[in-house]
Amino acid sequence: MKYPKNGRFGEFGGKYIPETLVPAVEELEENYLKFKDDKNFKKELNYYLTQYAGRPTPLYYAKNLSDSIGGAKIYLKREDLLHGGAHKINNTLGQALLAKKMNKKRIIAETGAGQHGVATAMACAVLGMNAEVYMGYKDTVRQKLNVFRMNLLGSKVHPVQSGSKTLKDAINEAIRDWITNIETTYYLLGSAVGPHPYPVMVRDFQSVIGEEIKKQMKKINNKTPDTVIACVGGGSNAIGTFYPLVDTNAEIIGVEAAGHGLKSKRHSATLSAGSKGVLHGMMTYLLQDSEGQITETHSISAGLDYPGVGPEHSYLKDTKRVKYHSATDNEVIDAFLLLTRTEGIIPALESAHAIAEAVKVARKSKKSESVVVTLSGRGDKDVEEVQNYLNRHVKN
Amino acid sequence: MSRIKEKFSELDAKNQKALIAYVMVGFPNKNATISVVRGLIKGGADIIELGFPFSDPLADGPVIQNASTVSLEKGAKISKFFSIVKKIREETDIPLVLMTYTNILYHRGYSKFIKDAKKAGIDGFILPDMSIEESKEYIQAAKGSADTIFLVSPNTNKIRISKIVKASSGFLYLVAVYGTTGVKTGVQNYTLKAIKDVKKQTKGKIPLGVGFGVSTAEDVKKYIKAGADAVIVGSAFLKIIEKTPQAKLETVIARFTKNLKNSTHL
C-alpha cells in the first residue's frame, strides 16, 4: 500500500493517541510529506547513507552455508556491515534529518536491544543534536555495553522501571515524555509501529534494503529472488525488505520469535499467536490476555521482545501476501552457531531467527533457487547472552 | 436524559460547579474502593470516575500507573469491576464514568462492553487514547445508552475542538497541562487561556471539565474562576488512599472532598 489513506493498512494502523499528541503527529506528517520527495532532502540523506553509514550494503552469496545445507543458494543482505552494526541507522538518519528541518532541538527515542538507541545517538551526534533514550531496565542489564555506547556518543539513557521493564514500557515512557515536552521534542521511533505516519515513514526509510536487493539480484541472475526472509519484532527491517518486493513473484516470509515455543506463553510471536487490538497508537495484532491486557513476552533477543507488530505486517498477514513463521530460542542458537562457523559472520540474535528459517527453506529448495535473508545486524552485542545460554545448556 | 446531564442541570439550577473525583477500582482492594466512594459522596463529589486498569497506561503519570499495577496484580477483572459498580449503584444514584483505555473496550467489542457496563450502572466513558478519527464504531455503540466523553488539550486547534464537541456527550474534558496525569506544575497561564477559548465553543452545548494535575483547593478555585464547569481530581485522591489506614479512609476522603467541593463555590 503506497501511502495509506487515513493511515490505515486495511483495518490496521490508524492514530489512537492522547489529544495532546495530535498536533505533533499532524505536524510530523505534514513535514514528512513535504520532505520525502524533496530533491535536496533526498540528496542530503543519500550523502549520509553512503558516506557515513556505508550504503549500499553487499548482497553476499553465502556459499559455505548453502553448501552445508545442500539446497538453494542463500544470499545475505549485509545490513550488519552498516555503521553501528544494524539496519537501524537507515531510519535514524532519515528521521534525525527530518527533525532538523523541523527545527526540533530535542530528540527522544526508545530502544529494546539498544541498537536503535545507538543508531539514534550516532545520527544525533553527527547532525549536532541531543538525544535522550528510554530503555527498559531489564534491557539495560542484558545489553549494558549498548548503554555505555550511547553514553559515549553523548546521549542520556533513562532506564524504565514500569511494567515489564522492556521495549513496550520504553515506548510508553517515551510517549509520556513526548506528551510533556510536546513543543520542543521530536520522537524518533525506531520500528514500523506507533500512530500514523510512523509505520509508513519508517517503512519508507528502511525500503532502501529491499530496493537494493532487487537491483543486486537482477545483476546476479537477472531475476527477483525466489524467497525473501527477514525477522519480525516490531518489523522495521522486515517491512523495509518486503515492501519493494511485494509486487514481485517472490515468496516472502517473516520470522517471529517463538522463544520457548508457541505453546509455552514465553514467546513474542505476535502474528503467529496474537489477536487484534490497540496499543501504542495503532490497531494491530497483539499478544494479550482474554481481557485485553497486554501480556509479557519473551525472546532470547531483546530486539524482538515486543507484544505488538507494525500494522502493515498485520495487513500483509491477513491478505496472505506474506507468510509469518517463527523460530524458537534453540533453533536460533543453532542458526547463530551455523552461520558463525560456516561463514565467519556473527549475526545478531534477531537476525539469527531469519537464518533459522532460511536453513529450513533452502533445504527444501532446488539448487537453482535463491533465498535472500536480511542480516539485520551483527552479533557482537549478543556474545555474552549466547555464552550464558551455552553454559546453561551444557550443564543440563 | 443521562445521569451526567441531569447532574449538570441540577447544579446549574443551584448555580454550582461540579467536582468530579477519580479512583482506581481495586486499589488497593475492593473494600477500600467502596469506602472511598462512600467518602466521596459524603464529601459532596458530584460525579465519580472509576478507573479500570490497563497494562500500558500511556497517558498516566506515576501515581495512576502504580495504582494500575497494584490493581492488576490483585487480579483486576472486568467482571469483578462490574460487580463493584453494581454494589456502588445499589447505594447511590451519582453519575459513574468509566475511565480506561481503548483496547479494554475493543477487545470485548465496543457494543458488548458498553452494554455490560451500562447494565452494571456506568453512565459514560473516558478513553484517553481514543481520538475522534478512530471513534466511529465506539460512538455508534454508545449512542443513546452512554455518554462519550472526549478530551481536548490546550494545543487543540479551533476546528478540531468543534469536531470533538460534536462527538462528545456528558461533558468535555480539557487536559489542563502538557503532561501525564498527576503531574504538579501549578496553574499555568496557557491553561487559563485554553479554558476561555474552549468555553467559547462549549457554551450552551456541553459542560467543560478541567483535569490532569488538579490537586489542591487553590487549583480548583482558579480553574472555576477561569470558567470551568467542572474540575476533575484524581492522583491527589490516590495519594491519600496510599497513606491512609483502611478504617479511616471514608472519613479522610470525605474531609478532603468537602474542602475541594467548597472551593468550587465562587
XYZ file of C-alpha atoms in Angstrom, chain A residues 13 27 61 79 107 136 147 225 230 274 276 319 321 354 380 390:
16
model
C -2.892 1.208 11.830
C 2.965 18.429 12.052
C 26.384 -15.255 -1.578
C 22.867 -4.730 6.961
C 15.263 14.136 20.274
C 13.605 -0.946 29.761
C 24.056 1.708 27.312
C 14.735 -13.681 -5.560
C 13.553 -11.304 7.462
C -1.862 -12.942 18.742
C -6.295 -7.789 17.096
C -4.153 -10.582 2.897
C 0.803 -11.904 0.770
C 15.752 -15.299 9.818
C 28.798 -8.658 18.940
C 25.546 -22.385 26.048
